[in-house]
Amino acid sequence: MAPKKKNKSPKKDETKRAQADKLKEQGNKSLQNENYQKAIELYTEAIELDDQCYAYFHNRSLAYFLIEKYQLSLQDAIKCKELNPEYPLGYLREASAYLELDKHEECIKSAKQGLEIEKDNQQLIDIIKKAEEEQKQNFILAEDDPELVNHNTMINWLLDGKSEFDNLKLQWYSKNYRGVHARRKVYNKETILFIPKSHLITLEMAKETDVAKKIIAAKLNLLSPKHSFLSTFLLQERKNKESKWKPYLDILPSDYNQFPIFFSEDDLSWLKGSPFQNQVREKKADIKRDYDDICSVAPEFAEYTFEDFCWARMTASSRVFGLQINEQKTDAFVPLADMLNHRRPKQTSWQYDDQREGFVIQALEDIPRGEQVYDSYGRKCNSRFFLNYGFINLDNDANEVALRLTFDAEDPTIERKKEMMGGDVPEFKVYRILENYQEQNVSEFMSYLRFILIRDNSKLLMLSSLHEQQTENSENLSGYKPQKTPPISIQNETDMWVRISNMCQTSISLYNTTLKEDKELLAKDNLTQNQRNCVLLRSGEKEVSFFQEQKNPKITELQMIDIALLYRNGRQNVKIAKDEQKRNYQAQFVIRIYQVQCIHKQSYYRNITVRLKLSFLLMNNLLIQNKKTIFNIPINYYLQIYRIGVNKQINRQIKQYSRYLKQLQLVNQLFVKKIVVKNLKFSQIVFNIYTLFVILPLQIQHQSSNYFIFLKNYF
């Protein structure tokens, strides 16, 4: 007869349970202190002592969830339910894990089971709602939709090639519109995508085809050589049904009808008056020239139509990444990475990692689960986004308008200007200007226009002298550069702003609609996407022109006689402006004083001392309501800005700091005392200030030394 089994000692079981409960309490404290790994260890010890307590599995499930180990969290949640089917939080843990694993059906089923136990559990209600929303998004495309099938094929192709993007997923918003989203929370500096070199289409690879070799041998002068090489490669590989690249090529758009070079004449008519209309036609003509040149040296390439080549070129312009691989610059198509949509400021950064031998994308901020993950295509005008990417950025601070500068045929100084520039002047010069007048190209545009408008040979002689001083010790003896022309007189500066205003008015008059009418059109929903994008583009151009014509604060000063002309007329007691915008502009003079002083190098500091004294005199007249504040802001606040700037920008050496403290004392005295300068025209004071605090900050980053030479010799 077999021996009877001995019953376990109840006392021993109670001892184990007490030990396990103690471990659970310690784990709970670790969980509260966000020491999740320690909590997991303690819960695991408790489970080893007693594997029949549902609470231990629930708590460890929560800890696993918080460190994003969702599969382990799910396993513990399922065990918790088995041990206690009446515990609603077990269903919450299970549903939460299913949601993070994108198993929406299972998530909803589990949460509904939990609601049968606790019908008012808001967490379970919320998780069902979220799962249903995500489920709808995932089913915009049917499972057998060719586009979805092709994308899944590409994803598997990349994974088979050892690509890594566990935290990313594709999400469709409509049939032809999708984005890349975070599958789970992404953390700052986390690498979220890796594509090995074996799965990149590089420029070097594209140059190895027979067609490319003929192009190279013929030394064709293509207008866009890189994009043309990559385009010929795409078309040849797309024809090859056995191509290694088929999984990637199959997900590329079949058409680019939203790109302007494919627009019908009717769509292009919506761009009437816009310089962009000609830009589109020129782009198409350039592509046609490259296509014809390629066919002339490689006749077999003519089997691809011009429309095919346009398709490939737009694929290249909208998807290629500029990389550096093993210190060699190249261009490449990067599957999946080219599906990230655009956003500024940058949310991610990308590069080729030589050590890992592949392309990587790293997050620059935390990205919540489910949120879209963006790339930045750079700071570009909408005309570039539209032409090369086929979309309009609705909130774009880089919109531009093209303004064309020409020398006046009847200019009496034209021969002298030709001589200064090295023998001739260009037929015309085009600048693309923005609303922000502090941009370098806007500053150069203003300088170029100053030079064009000079009618006084003595001013040209002064500029020639300045140019000679600047190039005296330089090997570069090129002619005078008009884009570096500084302010030379009140009249010239006034003429410049008047001309800018007139140019912008002319630009606006070319459109067949007003800005107001464009806004009204955009408020309606009867436009096609192409028509809407055209209206958005032209309205953006008009806003820049309108700003330059009427809103630029410098125009307000000089043309509207806000400050300069008041002094010109001999008014020495200018009152503080009642208009808030003008008053704010007056107040900004003070900050500019500090900006100028802080940015300048020590060797140039003494040259502006006199200018600063005169400027502070004007500040007294304009701004100081009492001896201690400017518009209720203590003077010491401005002095603090100055002190920090001096310490950081001019000279970091402690032994030199005392010199600038003495200057601080001078600044303070100028602020709190009334200073009178006799026999000085106030119009000259105004122009000094305008130069120092309006124009000089625009140029300071590019040619500060040149400006100080000019100030020293002119004033």
XYZ file of C-alpha atoms in Angstrom:
715
model
C 0.000 0.000 0.000
C 1.330 3.395 -0.993
C 2.180 5.740 1.884
C -0.314 8.526 2.586
C 0.597 12.074 1.486
C 1.288 14.412 4.334
C -0.774 17.609 4.430
C 1.176 20.877 4.234
C 1.489 22.685 7.459
C -1.041 25.579 7.618
C 1.406 27.447 9.811
C 4.123 27.120 7.189
C 1.767 28.421 4.442
C 0.809 31.386 6.601
C 4.474 32.188 7.158
C 5.161 32.168 3.406
C 2.122 34.307 2.740
C 3.255 36.825 5.377
C 6.733 36.934 3.825
C 5.232 37.346 0.373
C 2.919 40.140 1.547
C 5.870 41.915 3.095
C 7.752 41.664 -0.210
C 4.685 43.005 -2.024
C 4.544 46.039 0.275
C 8.233 46.688 -0.349
C 7.567 46.361 -4.071
C 4.720 48.875 -3.810
C 7.061 51.389 -2.188
C 9.631 50.865 -4.941
C 6.871 51.332 -7.497
C 5.828 54.615 -5.884
C 9.470 55.744 -5.946
C 9.592 54.870 -9.677
C 12.213 52.193 -9.068
C 10.347 49.811 -11.338
C 13.055 47.212 -11.810
C 13.437 46.783 -8.044
C 9.662 46.514 -7.716
C 9.616 43.714 -10.306
C 12.311 41.828 -8.404
C 10.374 42.085 -5.145
C 7.056 41.033 -6.745
C 8.863 38.094 -8.380
C 10.184 36.941 -4.978
C 6.669 37.191 -3.583
C 5.297 35.068 -6.444
C 7.993 32.436 -5.825
C 6.735 32.175 -2.259
C 3.040 32.185 -3.232
C 2.040 31.819 -6.879
C -1.685 31.743 -6.121
C -2.125 35.408 -5.141
C -3.618 37.447 -7.995
C -2.459 40.778 -6.468
C 1.227 39.901 -6.918
C 0.713 39.238 -10.634
C -1.383 42.402 -11.029
C 1.276 44.587 -9.429
C 4.109 43.051 -11.442
C 2.010 43.492 -14.586
C 1.742 47.194 -13.790
C 5.505 47.467 -13.189
C 6.272 45.740 -16.494
C 3.828 48.095 -18.212
C 5.596 51.142 -16.803
C 8.941 50.027 -18.267
C 7.175 49.291 -21.581
C 7.597 45.510 -21.468
C 4.061 45.014 -22.676
C 4.229 41.318 -23.557
C 5.383 40.438 -20.025
C 2.746 42.794 -18.620
C 0.101 40.954 -20.641
C 1.216 37.546 -19.392
C 0.915 38.640 -15.751
C -2.465 40.280 -16.413
C -3.834 37.039 -17.906
C -2.560 35.084 -14.859
C -4.176 37.650 -12.541
C -7.537 37.097 -14.298
C -7.223 33.312 -14.010
C -6.615 33.552 -10.267
C -9.420 36.064 -9.681
C -11.920 36.481 -12.557
C -13.904 38.981 -10.452
C -11.037 41.495 -10.104
C -11.728 44.388 -12.548
C -8.170 45.811 -12.457
C -6.883 42.555 -13.938
C -8.964 43.305 -17.045
C -7.643 46.877 -17.088
C -4.060 45.624 -17.051
C -4.817 43.127 -19.820
C -6.657 45.680 -21.994
C -3.875 48.254 -21.525
C -1.199 45.790 -22.636
C -3.260 44.720 -25.651
C -3.694 48.362 -26.674
C 0.048 49.027 -26.558
C 0.609 45.908 -28.667
C -1.887 47.240 -31.243
C -4.266 44.308 -30.618
C -7.420 46.385 -30.640
C -10.018 43.574 -30.856
C -8.518 41.803 -27.860
C -8.252 45.114 -25.981
C -11.931 45.947 -26.479
C -13.036 42.420 -25.577
C -11.054 42.418 -22.332
C -12.231 45.895 -21.307
C -15.875 44.972 -21.926
C -15.474 41.890 -19.735
C -14.128 44.155 -16.994
C -17.155 46.456 -17.339
C -19.457 43.496 -16.702
C -17.885 43.360 -13.253
C -17.597 47.116 -12.643
C -19.826 48.932 -15.124
C -18.780 52.472 -14.086
C -15.018 51.967 -14.350
C -14.008 55.091 -16.298
C -10.548 53.774 -17.157
C -12.048 50.789 -18.919
C -14.551 53.033 -20.729
C -11.756 55.343 -21.895
C -9.572 52.500 -23.117
C -12.411 51.093 -25.231
C -12.943 54.515 -26.793
C -9.231 54.901 -27.588
C -8.977 51.397 -29.049
C -12.007 51.992 -31.263
C -10.551 55.294 -32.535
C -7.251 53.644 -33.405
C -9.066 50.718 -34.962
C -10.939 53.066 -37.314
C -7.692 54.720 -38.352
C -6.118 51.366 -39.106
C -8.981 50.304 -41.311
C -9.158 53.245 -43.699
C -7.479 50.808 -46.111
C -8.934 47.325 -46.477
C -6.633 44.453 -45.611
C -6.458 43.402 -49.264
C -5.929 46.933 -50.583
C -2.905 46.807 -52.950
C -1.345 49.882 -51.320
C -1.510 48.312 -47.857
C -0.226 44.996 -49.212
C 2.714 46.754 -50.888
C 3.575 48.687 -47.738
C 3.483 45.527 -45.617
C 5.741 43.829 -48.168
C 8.231 46.681 -47.928
C 8.157 46.591 -44.105
C 8.911 42.857 -44.118
C 11.671 43.404 -46.722
C 13.288 45.993 -44.464
C 12.992 43.780 -41.380
C 14.492 40.826 -43.257
C 17.389 43.142 -44.115
C 17.967 43.832 -40.395
C 16.405 47.284 -40.326
C 15.163 48.441 -36.917
C 12.063 50.534 -36.236
C 10.146 48.735 -33.478
C 8.660 51.972 -32.167
C 7.293 53.190 -35.508
C 4.175 52.311 -37.474
C 2.443 53.582 -40.606
C -0.961 55.178 -40.269
C -3.304 56.174 -43.097
C -5.460 59.283 -43.017
C -6.970 58.769 -46.471
C -6.388 56.621 -49.552
C -3.265 58.504 -50.645
C -2.199 60.186 -47.431
C -0.335 58.546 -44.586
C 2.227 59.297 -41.928
C 4.607 57.598 -39.518
C 3.499 57.374 -35.880
C 5.018 56.306 -32.587
C 3.923 52.763 -31.718
C 4.991 53.406 -28.118
C 6.314 56.446 -26.296
C 9.562 57.671 -27.827
C 12.138 59.305 -25.584
C 14.467 62.200 -26.327
C 17.736 61.033 -27.981
C 16.261 57.583 -28.652
C 17.227 56.047 -31.999
C 13.919 55.264 -33.643
C 14.987 54.014 -37.063
C 17.950 52.201 -38.569
C 18.179 51.273 -42.265
C 21.346 49.393 -43.282
C 23.416 50.565 -46.243
C 22.350 47.461 -48.144
C 18.860 48.960 -48.388
C 19.861 52.477 -49.523
C 19.841 53.536 -53.182
C 22.898 55.791 -53.421
C 24.124 58.124 -56.136
C 27.195 55.941 -56.652
C 24.948 52.960 -57.309
C 22.924 54.978 -59.824
C 26.098 55.922 -61.723
C 26.888 52.260 -62.392
C 24.118 51.688 -64.953
C 24.896 51.585 -68.692
C 22.883 54.758 -69.292
C 24.721 56.596 -66.523
C 28.093 55.500 -67.874
C 27.191 56.951 -71.285
C 26.181 60.238 -69.635
C 29.512 60.389 -67.798
C 31.535 59.433 -70.880
C 29.824 62.151 -72.944
C 30.522 64.705 -70.191
C 26.969 65.977 -70.395
C 26.393 69.278 -68.657
C 23.105 68.321 -67.022
C 21.205 71.014 -65.135
C 20.433 68.586 -62.263
C 22.998 65.784 -62.572
C 22.424 64.055 -59.226
C 18.659 63.864 -59.547
C 18.985 62.822 -63.190
C 21.290 59.891 -62.368
C 18.968 58.710 -59.601
C 15.943 59.140 -61.871
C 17.404 57.004 -64.656
C 18.163 54.319 -62.065
C 14.605 54.370 -60.724
C 13.031 53.994 -64.156
C 15.296 51.110 -65.167
C 14.802 49.266 -61.882
C 11.028 49.831 -61.949
C 10.886 48.055 -65.312
C 12.794 45.056 -63.911
C 10.222 42.781 -62.251
C 13.006 40.879 -60.473
C 14.658 43.992 -59.078
C 16.009 43.818 -55.562
C 14.364 47.206 -55.023
C 10.856 46.151 -56.068
C 9.420 46.242 -52.505
C 10.486 49.893 -52.239
C 9.611 50.907 -55.803
C 6.103 49.441 -55.459
C 5.218 51.813 -52.617
C 6.206 54.953 -54.527
C 3.270 57.094 -55.711
C 1.973 56.154 -59.143
C 1.535 59.827 -59.992
C 2.387 63.293 -58.698
C -0.663 65.193 -59.884
C -0.383 67.517 -56.892
C 3.050 68.707 -58.077
C 2.844 71.919 -60.142
C 4.876 70.605 -63.107
C 1.987 68.191 -63.768
C -0.710 70.874 -63.515
C -3.152 71.490 -66.316
C -3.299 74.966 -67.842
C -6.509 75.512 -65.900
C -4.764 74.817 -62.605
C -1.784 76.983 -63.610
C -4.162 79.877 -64.334
C -4.787 80.090 -60.588
C -1.188 81.316 -60.298
C -1.693 84.318 -62.579
C 0.432 87.249 -61.444
C 2.664 85.060 -59.301
C 6.359 84.750 -60.191
C 5.901 81.093 -59.297
C 3.964 80.507 -62.528
C 7.109 81.154 -64.568
C 9.153 79.176 -62.062
C 7.000 76.100 -62.776
C 7.403 76.482 -66.543
C 11.164 76.978 -66.172
C 11.435 73.865 -63.989
C 9.618 71.767 -66.576
C 11.798 73.190 -69.371
C 14.948 72.349 -67.375
C 13.785 68.748 -66.881
C 12.991 68.501 -70.610
C 16.475 69.711 -71.485
C 18.088 67.082 -69.233
C 15.813 64.382 -70.702
C 16.664 65.319 -74.295
C 20.388 65.456 -73.521
C 20.305 61.981 -71.934
C 18.417 60.535 -74.902
C 20.947 62.087 -77.285
C 23.832 60.062 -75.805
C 21.813 57.016 -74.710
C 19.074 56.504 -77.338
C 17.755 53.425 -75.524
C 16.584 55.689 -72.707
C 13.930 57.096 -75.053
C 11.792 54.038 -74.250
C 10.895 56.030 -71.118
C 8.665 58.981 -71.929
C 9.287 62.535 -70.810
C 6.354 62.110 -68.405
C 8.108 59.038 -66.939
C 11.256 61.094 -66.429
C 9.257 63.888 -64.772
C 7.769 61.306 -62.398
C 11.241 60.043 -61.491
C 12.628 63.561 -61.053
C 9.820 64.520 -58.671
C 10.443 61.302 -56.752
C 14.068 62.358 -56.383
C 13.345 65.983 -55.445
C 10.844 64.977 -52.747
C 12.567 61.931 -51.252
C 16.363 62.061 -51.569
C 18.547 62.579 -48.495
C 21.933 64.276 -48.679
C 24.340 62.040 -46.733
C 27.998 61.652 -45.911
C 29.130 58.030 -46.013
C 32.707 57.349 -44.923
C 33.548 61.048 -45.399
C 32.166 61.050 -48.947
C 29.152 63.209 -49.762
C 26.355 61.452 -51.619
C 22.593 61.393 -52.128
C 20.346 58.444 -51.369
C 16.805 57.123 -51.268
C 16.090 55.797 -47.768
C 13.005 53.535 -47.553
C 10.551 54.338 -44.744
C 12.576 57.395 -43.657
C 11.172 59.248 -46.673
C 7.633 58.709 -45.361
C 8.014 61.098 -42.422
C 6.042 64.281 -42.992
C 7.435 67.780 -42.452
C 7.378 69.901 -39.303
C 9.393 72.770 -37.925
C 11.009 73.088 -35.460
C 12.864 69.824 -35.829
C 11.484 66.865 -33.902
C 14.067 64.369 -35.172
C 17.551 64.379 -36.676
C 19.067 61.977 -39.172
C 22.509 60.998 -40.435
C 24.513 58.105 -41.808
C 26.264 56.222 -38.989
C 29.600 54.928 -40.266
C 30.072 52.608 -37.282
C 26.667 50.951 -37.644
C 26.895 51.189 -41.444
C 23.426 52.537 -41.910
C 21.041 55.464 -41.835
C 19.674 56.424 -38.404
C 16.980 58.761 -37.124
C 17.112 60.016 -33.548
C 14.351 61.774 -31.609
C 15.097 65.283 -30.363
C 12.195 65.293 -27.883
C 9.795 62.931 -26.160
C 7.026 61.791 -28.537
C 3.865 60.358 -26.928
C 2.495 57.016 -28.051
C 0.307 57.311 -31.113
C 1.567 60.779 -32.100
C 2.913 61.446 -35.580
C 6.702 61.435 -35.954
C 8.056 64.218 -38.153
C 11.150 65.068 -40.131
C 12.092 68.649 -40.961
C 12.591 69.393 -44.651
C 14.300 72.627 -43.651
C 13.336 76.289 -43.593
C 11.953 76.896 -47.060
C 9.595 79.226 -48.847
C 6.254 77.705 -49.850
C 7.255 78.032 -53.504
C 10.009 75.447 -52.870
C 7.739 73.174 -50.844
C 5.101 73.360 -53.563
C 7.481 72.853 -56.490
C 9.588 70.035 -55.010
C 7.266 68.357 -52.490
C 3.768 69.125 -53.761
C 2.376 70.714 -50.582
C 1.934 74.090 -48.920
C 3.094 74.718 -45.358
C 0.155 76.506 -43.746
C 2.187 78.148 -40.985
C 5.335 79.215 -42.786
C 7.558 82.028 -41.508
C 9.906 81.689 -44.505
C 7.600 82.820 -47.302
C 9.304 84.983 -49.895
C 8.477 87.213 -52.819
C 10.867 87.748 -55.724
C 11.789 91.373 -56.435
C 13.873 92.309 -59.440
C 16.451 95.106 -59.267
C 17.719 96.931 -62.345
C 20.037 99.895 -62.758
C 18.361 103.022 -64.068
C 19.277 103.699 -67.710
C 19.336 107.465 -67.142
C 21.453 107.317 -63.994
C 24.123 110.059 -64.346
C 26.505 108.026 -62.171
C 26.149 104.747 -64.099
C 29.628 104.880 -65.670
C 31.238 105.418 -62.285
C 29.263 102.476 -60.883
C 30.381 100.234 -63.751
C 33.976 101.177 -63.036
C 33.557 100.400 -59.337
C 32.025 96.986 -60.072
C 34.814 95.961 -62.405
C 33.654 97.129 -65.827
C 29.917 96.537 -66.132
C 26.641 96.195 -64.249
C 24.301 93.185 -64.515
C 21.163 93.475 -66.614
C 19.133 92.668 -63.511
C 19.436 91.125 -60.054
C 16.654 89.088 -58.394
C 16.329 88.869 -54.620
C 13.830 86.751 -52.744
C 12.787 88.761 -49.712
C 10.911 87.745 -46.595
C 8.766 89.569 -44.069
C 11.638 89.467 -41.601
C 13.933 92.318 -42.640
C 16.724 90.900 -40.437
C 17.324 88.032 -42.880
C 20.663 88.272 -44.688
C 19.209 88.228 -48.204
C 16.809 91.056 -47.277
C 19.703 93.054 -45.855
C 21.737 92.493 -49.027
C 18.729 93.467 -51.144
C 18.463 96.762 -49.242
C 22.186 97.417 -49.660
C 22.091 96.679 -53.387
C 19.146 99.044 -53.802
C 20.998 101.789 -51.893
C 23.812 101.542 -54.410
C 21.441 101.681 -57.387
C 19.776 104.824 -56.021
C 22.957 106.846 -55.398
C 23.085 109.931 -57.623
C 25.988 111.711 -55.961
C 29.499 110.939 -57.220
C 30.979 112.115 -53.936
C 29.122 109.305 -52.161
C 30.464 106.811 -54.679
C 33.969 108.150 -54.105
C 33.485 107.601 -50.372
C 32.341 104.019 -50.983
C 35.322 103.390 -53.265
C 37.633 104.628 -50.543
C 35.937 102.359 -48.038
C 36.265 99.411 -50.424
C 39.985 100.089 -50.918
C 40.540 100.146 -47.165
C 38.698 96.876 -46.763
C 40.689 95.101 -49.484
C 44.050 96.752 -48.819
C 45.558 93.666 -47.214
C 43.420 91.144 -49.021
C 44.306 88.909 -51.942
C 40.746 89.323 -53.215
C 40.846 92.446 -55.379
C 37.432 91.991 -56.967
C 35.216 94.949 -57.782
C 32.907 96.705 -55.380
C 29.984 94.602 -54.124
C 26.746 96.615 -54.102
C 25.144 94.166 -51.660
C 27.543 95.480 -48.979
C 26.582 99.152 -49.362
C 25.951 100.734 -45.924
C 23.533 103.602 -45.197
C 25.046 106.776 -46.665
C 22.492 109.527 -46.116
C 18.987 110.225 -44.946
C 17.877 110.973 -48.504
C 19.274 107.755 -49.935
C 17.721 105.732 -47.133
C 14.356 107.402 -47.636
C 14.577 106.808 -51.409
C 15.337 103.150 -50.734
C 12.204 102.597 -48.651
C 10.037 104.484 -51.126
C 11.368 102.310 -53.964
C 10.741 99.107 -51.968
C 7.189 100.229 -51.311
C 6.607 100.997 -55.006
C 8.078 97.647 -56.089
C 5.791 95.788 -53.712
C 2.765 97.741 -54.917
C 3.642 96.802 -58.495
C 4.049 93.165 -57.497
C 0.643 93.094 -55.832
C -1.033 94.750 -58.831
C -0.065 91.841 -61.131
C -2.478 89.441 -59.426
C -6.080 89.291 -60.605
C -7.347 88.906 -57.031
C -6.779 90.795 -53.808
C -5.493 89.290 -50.592
C -8.971 89.702 -49.119
C -10.540 87.831 -52.027
C -8.034 85.002 -51.589
C -8.960 84.703 -47.925
C -12.636 84.488 -48.885
C -11.894 81.748 -51.424
C -9.973 79.727 -48.835
C -12.912 79.932 -46.440
C -15.007 77.967 -48.929
C -14.839 74.213 -49.515
C -15.449 74.105 -53.267
C -11.803 74.270 -54.367
C -9.801 71.284 -55.573
C -6.613 70.593 -53.624
C -4.480 71.975 -56.448
C -6.568 75.142 -56.656
C -6.435 75.585 -52.898
C -2.655 75.226 -52.868
C -2.353 77.832 -55.633
C -4.461 80.292 -53.642
C -2.437 79.585 -50.496
C 0.811 80.209 -52.369
C -0.237 83.481 -53.990
C -1.818 84.779 -50.774
C 1.459 84.073 -48.950
C 3.351 86.080 -51.569
C 0.892 88.942 -51.233
C 1.278 88.971 -47.465
C 5.048 89.424 -47.810
C 4.607 92.227 -50.355
C 1.896 93.861 -48.275
C 4.150 93.739 -45.213
C 7.084 95.273 -47.051
C 4.840 97.934 -48.548
C 2.984 99.081 -45.445
C 4.011 97.286 -42.278
C 7.792 97.521 -42.199
C 8.716 99.644 -39.171
C 11.580 101.318 -41.039
C 9.180 102.606 -43.683
C 7.016 103.945 -40.905
C 9.959 105.860 -39.429
C 11.334 107.462 -42.553
C 8.345 107.785 -44.856
C 5.689 108.485 -42.243
C 7.938 111.099 -40.537
C 7.594 109.301 -37.258
C 11.049 110.197 -35.941
C 13.605 111.227 -38.536
C 11.645 113.953 -40.272
C 10.530 115.414 -36.944
C 14.162 116.053 -36.168
C 14.796 117.251 -39.697
C 12.210 119.948 -39.125
C 14.068 121.068 -36.030
C 11.791 119.645 -33.356
C 14.000 118.900 -30.405
C 11.340 117.709 -27.971
C 9.810 114.608 -29.490
C 7.037 113.261 -27.302
C 6.577 109.617 -26.538
C 4.248 108.168 -29.165
C 0.651 107.543 -28.137
C 0.297 104.657 -30.565
C 1.352 101.474 -28.787
C 3.170 99.994 -31.794
C 5.234 103.147 -32.321
C 5.903 103.467 -28.608
C 7.146 99.885 -28.495
C 9.424 100.620 -31.404
C 10.870 103.629 -29.595
C 11.456 101.473 -26.548
C 13.281 98.889 -28.643
C 15.972 101.485 -29.385
C 17.229 101.024 -25.852
C 17.656 97.290 -26.259
C 19.401 97.805 -29.593
C 21.958 100.000 -27.863
C 22.936 97.059 -25.711
C 22.813 94.626 -28.599
C 25.252 96.739 -30.584
C 27.658 97.115 -27.675
C 27.476 93.462 -26.699
C 28.109 92.076 -30.164
C 31.000 94.345 -31.131
C 34.540 93.144 -30.682
C 36.795 94.997 -28.270
C 39.009 96.479 -31.012
C 36.025 98.336 -32.455
C 34.465 99.438 -29.206
C 36.085 102.876 -28.945
C 34.956 103.863 -32.442
C 31.305 103.983 -31.413
C 31.668 105.793 -28.091
C 30.739 109.183 -29.545
C 27.825 107.667 -31.425
C 26.538 106.133 -28.217
C 26.695 109.441 -26.358
C 24.602 111.112 -29.021
C 22.219 108.175 -29.048
C 21.670 108.332 -25.322
C 20.844 111.995 -25.687
C 18.031 111.071 -28.035
C 16.934 108.337 -25.672
C 16.594 110.961 -22.938
C 14.340 113.073 -25.128
C 12.274 110.137 -26.376
C 11.967 107.685 -23.556
C 12.823 108.832 -20.075
C 9.782 109.864 -18.107
C 11.698 109.985 -14.862
C 15.254 109.366 -13.795
C 14.927 105.723 -12.883
C 12.616 103.992 -15.313
C 11.833 103.650 -18.997
C 8.172 102.774 -19.492
C 8.127 101.497 -15.906
C 11.098 99.206 -16.573
C 14.071 99.961 -14.319
C 17.164 101.177 -16.121
C 19.144 98.605 -14.179
C 17.290 95.905 -16.135
C 18.770 97.196 -19.376
C 22.153 97.594 -17.716
C 21.983 93.974 -16.673
C 21.391 92.911 -20.284
C 24.386 95.000 -21.272
C 26.578 93.606 -18.503
C 25.784 89.981 -19.412
C 26.398 90.672 -23.077
C 29.719 92.362 -22.414
C 30.869 89.564 -20.183
C 29.955 86.834 -22.677
C 30.485 88.399 -26.074
C 33.163 91.085 -25.996
C 35.811 89.744 -23.691
C 35.692 86.757 -21.385
C 38.888 87.619 -19.561
C 38.365 88.896 -16.011
C 41.287 91.336 -16.233
C 39.498 93.250 -18.988
C 36.119 93.295 -17.281
C 36.834 96.402 -15.191
C 37.105 98.505 -18.356
C 33.552 97.655 -19.279
C 32.286 98.314 -15.784
C 33.550 101.859 -16.216
C 31.577 102.074 -19.427
C 28.551 100.875 -17.491
C 28.945 103.819 -15.161
C 29.026 106.132 -18.171
C 25.875 104.504 -19.536
C 24.116 105.007 -16.232
C 25.158 108.675 -16.061
C 23.889 109.285 -19.581
C 20.550 107.827 -18.634
C 19.953 109.730 -15.412
C 21.353 113.117 -16.424
C 20.162 115.600 -18.989
C 22.945 116.058 -21.509
C 23.004 118.977 -23.953
C 25.037 118.892 -27.139
C 25.301 122.272 -28.815
C 25.661 123.042 -32.510
C 24.564 119.576 -33.618
C 21.742 119.013 -36.101
C 19.182 116.641 -34.718
C 18.667 115.135 -38.191
C 22.254 113.902 -37.956
C 21.592 112.410 -34.529
C 18.605 110.533 -35.887
C 20.558 109.149 -38.796
C 23.352 108.057 -36.472
C 20.829 106.184 -34.391
C 19.075 104.731 -37.406
C 22.406 103.422 -38.685
C 23.522 101.984 -35.369
C 20.305 100.488 -34.118
C 18.309 99.710 -37.244
C 20.697 98.890 -40.069
C 23.868 97.879 -38.281
C 22.275 94.934 -36.408
C 21.186 93.545 -39.790
C 24.761 93.485 -41.035
C 26.695 92.893 -37.858
C 26.983 89.128 -38.296
C 28.351 89.417 -41.799
C 30.498 92.551 -41.991
C 30.821 94.241 -38.619
C 34.418 95.308 -39.225
C 33.475 96.962 -42.517
C 30.784 98.959 -40.817
C 33.083 100.268 -38.148
C 35.583 101.399 -40.750
C 32.721 103.183 -42.448
C 31.461 104.820 -39.252
C 34.919 105.939 -38.304
C 35.513 107.642 -41.644
C 32.048 109.013 -42.279
C 30.874 110.532 -39.016
